[in-house]
mmCIF file of N, CA and C in Angstrom:
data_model
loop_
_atom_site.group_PDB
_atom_site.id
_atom_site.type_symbol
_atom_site.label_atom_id
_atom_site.label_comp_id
_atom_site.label_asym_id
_atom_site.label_seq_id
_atom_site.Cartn_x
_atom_site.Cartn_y
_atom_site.Cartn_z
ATOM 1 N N UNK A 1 0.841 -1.182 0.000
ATOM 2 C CA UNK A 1 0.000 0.000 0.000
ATOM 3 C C UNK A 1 0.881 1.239 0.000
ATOM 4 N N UNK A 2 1.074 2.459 -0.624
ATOM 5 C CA UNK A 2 1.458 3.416 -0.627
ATOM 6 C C UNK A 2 1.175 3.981 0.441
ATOM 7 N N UNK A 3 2.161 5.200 0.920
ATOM 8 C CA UNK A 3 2.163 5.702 2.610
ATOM 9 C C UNK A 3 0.950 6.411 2.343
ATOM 10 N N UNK A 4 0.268 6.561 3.488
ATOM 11 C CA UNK A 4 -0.963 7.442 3.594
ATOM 12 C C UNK A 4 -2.050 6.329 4.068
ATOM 13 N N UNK A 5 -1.677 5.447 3.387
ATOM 14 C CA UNK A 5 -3.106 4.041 3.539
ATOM 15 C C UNK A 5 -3.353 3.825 4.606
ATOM 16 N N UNK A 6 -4.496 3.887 4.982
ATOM 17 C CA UNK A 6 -4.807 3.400 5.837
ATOM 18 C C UNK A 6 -5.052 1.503 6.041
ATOM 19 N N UNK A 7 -4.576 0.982 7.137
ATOM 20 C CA UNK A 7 -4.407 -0.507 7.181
ATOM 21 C C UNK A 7 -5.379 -0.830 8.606
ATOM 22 N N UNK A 8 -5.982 -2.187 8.781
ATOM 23 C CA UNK A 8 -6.427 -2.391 10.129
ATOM 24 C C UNK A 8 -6.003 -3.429 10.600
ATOM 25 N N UNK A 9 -5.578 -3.682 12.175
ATOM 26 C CA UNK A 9 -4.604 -3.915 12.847
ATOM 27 C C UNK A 9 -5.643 -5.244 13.287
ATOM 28 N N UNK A 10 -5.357 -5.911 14.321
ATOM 29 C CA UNK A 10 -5.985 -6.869 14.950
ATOM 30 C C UNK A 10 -4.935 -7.331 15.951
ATOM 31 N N UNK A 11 -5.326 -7.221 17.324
ATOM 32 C CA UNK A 11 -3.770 -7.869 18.483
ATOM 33 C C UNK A 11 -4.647 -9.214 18.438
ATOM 34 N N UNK A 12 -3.780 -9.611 19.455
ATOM 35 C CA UNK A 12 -4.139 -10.904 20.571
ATOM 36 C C UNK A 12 -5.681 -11.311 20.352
ATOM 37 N N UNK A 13 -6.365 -12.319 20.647
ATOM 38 C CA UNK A 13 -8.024 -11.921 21.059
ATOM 39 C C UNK A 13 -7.917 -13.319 22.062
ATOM 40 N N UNK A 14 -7.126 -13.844 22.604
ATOM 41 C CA UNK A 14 -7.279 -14.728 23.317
ATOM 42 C C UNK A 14 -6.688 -16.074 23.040
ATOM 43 N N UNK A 15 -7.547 -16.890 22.893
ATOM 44 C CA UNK A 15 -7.735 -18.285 22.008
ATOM 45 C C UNK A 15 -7.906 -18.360 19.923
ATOM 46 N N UNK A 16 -8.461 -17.180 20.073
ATOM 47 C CA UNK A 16 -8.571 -17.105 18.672
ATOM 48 C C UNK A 16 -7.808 -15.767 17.511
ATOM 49 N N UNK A 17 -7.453 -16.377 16.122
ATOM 50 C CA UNK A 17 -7.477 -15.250 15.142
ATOM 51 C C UNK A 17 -8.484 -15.255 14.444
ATOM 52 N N UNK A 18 -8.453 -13.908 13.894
ATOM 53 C CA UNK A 18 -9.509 -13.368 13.351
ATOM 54 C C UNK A 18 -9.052 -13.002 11.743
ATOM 55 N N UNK A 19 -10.031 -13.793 10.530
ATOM 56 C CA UNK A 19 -9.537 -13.118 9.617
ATOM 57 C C UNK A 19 -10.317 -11.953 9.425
ATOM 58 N N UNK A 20 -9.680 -11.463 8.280
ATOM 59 C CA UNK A 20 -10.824 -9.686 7.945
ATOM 60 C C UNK A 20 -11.844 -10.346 6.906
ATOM 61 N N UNK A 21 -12.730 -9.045 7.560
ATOM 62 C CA UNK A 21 -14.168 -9.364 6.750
ATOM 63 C C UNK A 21 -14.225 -9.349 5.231
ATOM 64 N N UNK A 22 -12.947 -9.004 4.772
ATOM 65 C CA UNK A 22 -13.068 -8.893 3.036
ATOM 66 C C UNK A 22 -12.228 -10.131 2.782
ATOM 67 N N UNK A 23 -12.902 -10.827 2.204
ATOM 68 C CA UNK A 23 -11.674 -12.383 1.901
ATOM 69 C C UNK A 23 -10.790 -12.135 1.596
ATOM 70 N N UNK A 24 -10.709 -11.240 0.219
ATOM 71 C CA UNK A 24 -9.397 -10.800 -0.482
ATOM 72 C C UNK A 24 -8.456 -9.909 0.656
ATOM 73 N N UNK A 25 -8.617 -9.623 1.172
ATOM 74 C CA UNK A 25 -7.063 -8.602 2.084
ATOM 75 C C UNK A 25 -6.540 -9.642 2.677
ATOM 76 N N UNK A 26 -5.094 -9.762 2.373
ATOM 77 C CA UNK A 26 -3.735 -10.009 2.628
ATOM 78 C C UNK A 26 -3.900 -10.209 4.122
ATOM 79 N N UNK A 27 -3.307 -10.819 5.013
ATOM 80 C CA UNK A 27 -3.046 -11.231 6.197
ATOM 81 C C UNK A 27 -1.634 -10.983 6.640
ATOM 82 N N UNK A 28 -0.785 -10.258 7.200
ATOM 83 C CA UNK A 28 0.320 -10.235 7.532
ATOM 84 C C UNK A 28 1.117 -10.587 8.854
ATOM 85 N N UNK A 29 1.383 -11.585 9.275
ATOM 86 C CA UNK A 29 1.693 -11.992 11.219
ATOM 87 C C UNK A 29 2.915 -11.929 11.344
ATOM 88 N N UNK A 30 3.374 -10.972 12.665
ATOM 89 C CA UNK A 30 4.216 -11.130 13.063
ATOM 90 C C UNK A 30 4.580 -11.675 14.497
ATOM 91 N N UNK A 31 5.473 -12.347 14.428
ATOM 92 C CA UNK A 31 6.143 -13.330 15.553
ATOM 93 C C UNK A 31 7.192 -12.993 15.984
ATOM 94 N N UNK A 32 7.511 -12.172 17.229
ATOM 95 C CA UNK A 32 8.927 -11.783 17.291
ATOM 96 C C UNK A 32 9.151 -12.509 18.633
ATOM 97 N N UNK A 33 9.211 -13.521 18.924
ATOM 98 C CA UNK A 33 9.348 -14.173 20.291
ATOM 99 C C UNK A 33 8.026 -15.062 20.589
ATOM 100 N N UNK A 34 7.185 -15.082 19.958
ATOM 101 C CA UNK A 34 5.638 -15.448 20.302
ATOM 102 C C UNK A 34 5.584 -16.876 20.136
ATOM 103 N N UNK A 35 6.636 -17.695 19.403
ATOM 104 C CA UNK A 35 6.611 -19.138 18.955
ATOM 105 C C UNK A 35 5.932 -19.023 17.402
ATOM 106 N N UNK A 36 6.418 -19.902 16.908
ATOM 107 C CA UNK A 36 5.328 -20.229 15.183
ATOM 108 C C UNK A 36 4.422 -20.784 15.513
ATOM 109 N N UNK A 37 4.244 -21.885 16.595
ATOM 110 C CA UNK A 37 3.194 -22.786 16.738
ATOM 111 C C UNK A 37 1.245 -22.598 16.478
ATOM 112 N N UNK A 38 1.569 -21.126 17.170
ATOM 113 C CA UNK A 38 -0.459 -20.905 16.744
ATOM 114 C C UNK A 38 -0.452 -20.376 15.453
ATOM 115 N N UNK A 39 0.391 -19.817 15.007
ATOM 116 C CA UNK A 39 0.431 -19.265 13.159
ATOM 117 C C UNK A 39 1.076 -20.605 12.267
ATOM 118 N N UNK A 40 1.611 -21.266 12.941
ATOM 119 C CA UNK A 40 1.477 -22.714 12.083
ATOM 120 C C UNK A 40 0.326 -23.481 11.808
ATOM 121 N N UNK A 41 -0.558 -23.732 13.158
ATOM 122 C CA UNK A 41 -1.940 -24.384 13.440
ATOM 123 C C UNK A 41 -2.913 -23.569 12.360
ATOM 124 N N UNK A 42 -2.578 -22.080 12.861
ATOM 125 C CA UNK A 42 -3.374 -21.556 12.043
ATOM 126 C C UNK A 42 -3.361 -21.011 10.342
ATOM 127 N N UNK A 43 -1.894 -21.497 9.745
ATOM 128 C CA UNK A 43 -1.854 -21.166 8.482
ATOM 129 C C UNK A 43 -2.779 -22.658 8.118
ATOM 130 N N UNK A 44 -2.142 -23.780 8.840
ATOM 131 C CA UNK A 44 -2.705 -24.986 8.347
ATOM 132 C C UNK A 44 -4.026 -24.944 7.654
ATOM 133 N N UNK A 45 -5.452 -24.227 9.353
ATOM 134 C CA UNK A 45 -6.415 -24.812 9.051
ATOM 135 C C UNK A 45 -6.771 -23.746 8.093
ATOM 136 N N UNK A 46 -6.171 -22.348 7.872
ATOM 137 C CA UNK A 46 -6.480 -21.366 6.531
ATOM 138 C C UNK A 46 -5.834 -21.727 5.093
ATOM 139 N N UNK A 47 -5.040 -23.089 5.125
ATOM 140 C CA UNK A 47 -4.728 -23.150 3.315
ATOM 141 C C UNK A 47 -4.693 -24.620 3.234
ATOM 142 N N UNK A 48 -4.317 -25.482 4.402
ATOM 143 C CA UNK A 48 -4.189 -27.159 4.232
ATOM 144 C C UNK A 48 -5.562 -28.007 4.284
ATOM 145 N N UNK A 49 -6.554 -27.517 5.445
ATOM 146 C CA UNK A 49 -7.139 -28.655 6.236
ATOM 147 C C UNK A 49 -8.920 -28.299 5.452
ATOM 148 N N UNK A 50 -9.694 -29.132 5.574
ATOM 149 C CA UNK A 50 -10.808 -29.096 5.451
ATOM 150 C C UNK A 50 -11.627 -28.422 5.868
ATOM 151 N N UNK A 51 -11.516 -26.701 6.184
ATOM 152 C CA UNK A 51 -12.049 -25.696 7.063
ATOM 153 C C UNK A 51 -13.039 -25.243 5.706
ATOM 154 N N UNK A 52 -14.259 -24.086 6.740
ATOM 155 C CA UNK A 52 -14.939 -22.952 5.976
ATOM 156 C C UNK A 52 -13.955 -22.227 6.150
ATOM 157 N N UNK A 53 -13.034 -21.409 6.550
ATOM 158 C CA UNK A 53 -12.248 -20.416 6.356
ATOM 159 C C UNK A 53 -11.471 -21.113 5.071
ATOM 160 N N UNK A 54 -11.125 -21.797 4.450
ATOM 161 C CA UNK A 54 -10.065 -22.470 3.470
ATOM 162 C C UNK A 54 -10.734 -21.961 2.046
ATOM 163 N N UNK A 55 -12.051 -22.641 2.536
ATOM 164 C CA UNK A 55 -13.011 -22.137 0.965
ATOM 165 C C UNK A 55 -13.369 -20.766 0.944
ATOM 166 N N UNK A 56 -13.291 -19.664 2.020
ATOM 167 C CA UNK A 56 -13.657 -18.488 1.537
ATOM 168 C C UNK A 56 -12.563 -17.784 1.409
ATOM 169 N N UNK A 57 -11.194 -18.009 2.454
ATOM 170 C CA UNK A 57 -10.905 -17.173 2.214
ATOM 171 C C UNK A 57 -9.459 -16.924 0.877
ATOM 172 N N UNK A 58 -9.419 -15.783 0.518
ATOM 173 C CA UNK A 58 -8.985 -16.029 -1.129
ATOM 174 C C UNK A 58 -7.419 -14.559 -1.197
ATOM 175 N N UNK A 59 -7.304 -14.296 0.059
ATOM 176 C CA UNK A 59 -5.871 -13.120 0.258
ATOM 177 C C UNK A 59 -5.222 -14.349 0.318
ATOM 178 N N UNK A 60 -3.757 -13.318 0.083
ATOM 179 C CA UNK A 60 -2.433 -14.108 0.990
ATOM 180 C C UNK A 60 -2.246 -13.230 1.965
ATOM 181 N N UNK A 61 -1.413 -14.955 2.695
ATOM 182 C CA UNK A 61 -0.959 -14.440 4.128
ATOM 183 C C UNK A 61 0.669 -14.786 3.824
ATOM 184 N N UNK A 62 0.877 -13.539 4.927
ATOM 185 C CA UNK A 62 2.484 -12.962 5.530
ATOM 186 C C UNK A 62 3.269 -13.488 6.824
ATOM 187 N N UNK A 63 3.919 -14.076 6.824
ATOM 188 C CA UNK A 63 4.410 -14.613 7.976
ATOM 189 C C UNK A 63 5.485 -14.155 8.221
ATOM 190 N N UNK A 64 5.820 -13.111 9.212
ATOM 191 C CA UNK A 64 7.371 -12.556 9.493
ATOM 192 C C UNK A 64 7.671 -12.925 11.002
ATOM 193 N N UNK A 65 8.920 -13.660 11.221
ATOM 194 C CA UNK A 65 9.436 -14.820 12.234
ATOM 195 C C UNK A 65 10.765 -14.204 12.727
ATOM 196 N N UNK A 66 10.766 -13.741 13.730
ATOM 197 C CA UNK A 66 12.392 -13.272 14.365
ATOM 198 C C UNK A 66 12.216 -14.824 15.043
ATOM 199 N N UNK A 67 13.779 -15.256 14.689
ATOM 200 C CA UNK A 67 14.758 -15.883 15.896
ATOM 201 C C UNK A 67 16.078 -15.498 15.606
ATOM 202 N N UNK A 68 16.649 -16.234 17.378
ATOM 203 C CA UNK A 68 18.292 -15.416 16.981
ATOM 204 C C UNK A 68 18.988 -16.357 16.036
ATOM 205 N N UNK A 69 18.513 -17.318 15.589
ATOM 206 C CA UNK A 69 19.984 -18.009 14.814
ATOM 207 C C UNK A 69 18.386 -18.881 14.131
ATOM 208 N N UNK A 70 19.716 -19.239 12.731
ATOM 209 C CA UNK A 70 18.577 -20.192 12.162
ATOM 210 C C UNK A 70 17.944 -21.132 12.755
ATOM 211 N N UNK A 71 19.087 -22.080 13.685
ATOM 212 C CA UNK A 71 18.733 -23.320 14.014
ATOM 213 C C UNK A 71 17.543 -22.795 14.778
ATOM 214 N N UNK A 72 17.299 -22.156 15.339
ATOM 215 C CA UNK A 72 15.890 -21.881 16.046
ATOM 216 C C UNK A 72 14.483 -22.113 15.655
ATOM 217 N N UNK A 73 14.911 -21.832 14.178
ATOM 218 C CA UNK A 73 13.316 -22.035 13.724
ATOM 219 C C UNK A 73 13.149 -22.804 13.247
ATOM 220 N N UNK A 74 11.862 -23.491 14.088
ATOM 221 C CA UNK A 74 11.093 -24.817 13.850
ATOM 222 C C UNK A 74 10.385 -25.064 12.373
ATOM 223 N N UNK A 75 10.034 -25.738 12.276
ATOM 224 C CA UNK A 75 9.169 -26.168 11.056
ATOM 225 C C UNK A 75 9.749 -26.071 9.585
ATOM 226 N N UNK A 76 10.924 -26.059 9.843
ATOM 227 C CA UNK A 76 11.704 -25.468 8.599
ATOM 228 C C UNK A 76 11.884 -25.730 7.313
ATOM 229 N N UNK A 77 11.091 -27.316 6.997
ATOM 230 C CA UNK A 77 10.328 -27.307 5.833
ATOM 231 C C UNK A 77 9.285 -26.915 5.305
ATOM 232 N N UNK A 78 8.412 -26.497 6.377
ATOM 233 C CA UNK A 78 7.166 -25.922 6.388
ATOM 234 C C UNK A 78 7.293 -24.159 5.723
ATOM 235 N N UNK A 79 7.974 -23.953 6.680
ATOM 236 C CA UNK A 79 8.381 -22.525 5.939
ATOM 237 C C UNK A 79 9.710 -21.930 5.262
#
């Protein structure tokens, strides 16, 4: 998006993520210490698994992952 755009944010909500109400907008997560594990679970059931979120929703998603060294990050065929 060019500067000026306005974007909408979404934190924490508990137990759950939330996608946005327009299928098409992009998803972007960041993980800076948080673990991959619930954005793993949850890329799964949004592009792998047999979900209603799989069939509607039609953005891509962003996954940006701090660790200090490669060996750190898990799933590393996955991503």
């Amino acid at each position: 998006a060019p500067p000026g755009t306005q974007i909408s944010l979404a934190g924490p909500v508990g137990k759950t993520m939330l996608l946005p109400k327009d299928p098409d907008t992009d998803i972007i997560m960041v993980g800076t210490g948080t673990g991959v594990a619930p954005y793993r679970g949850f890329l799964h059931r949004l592009f792998l698994e047999n979900t209603v979120a799989r069939h509607l929703y039609t953005g891509d998603a962003w996954m940006i992952l701090g660790v200090p060294t490669s060996g750190g990050l898990l799933y590393h065929d996955e991503f």
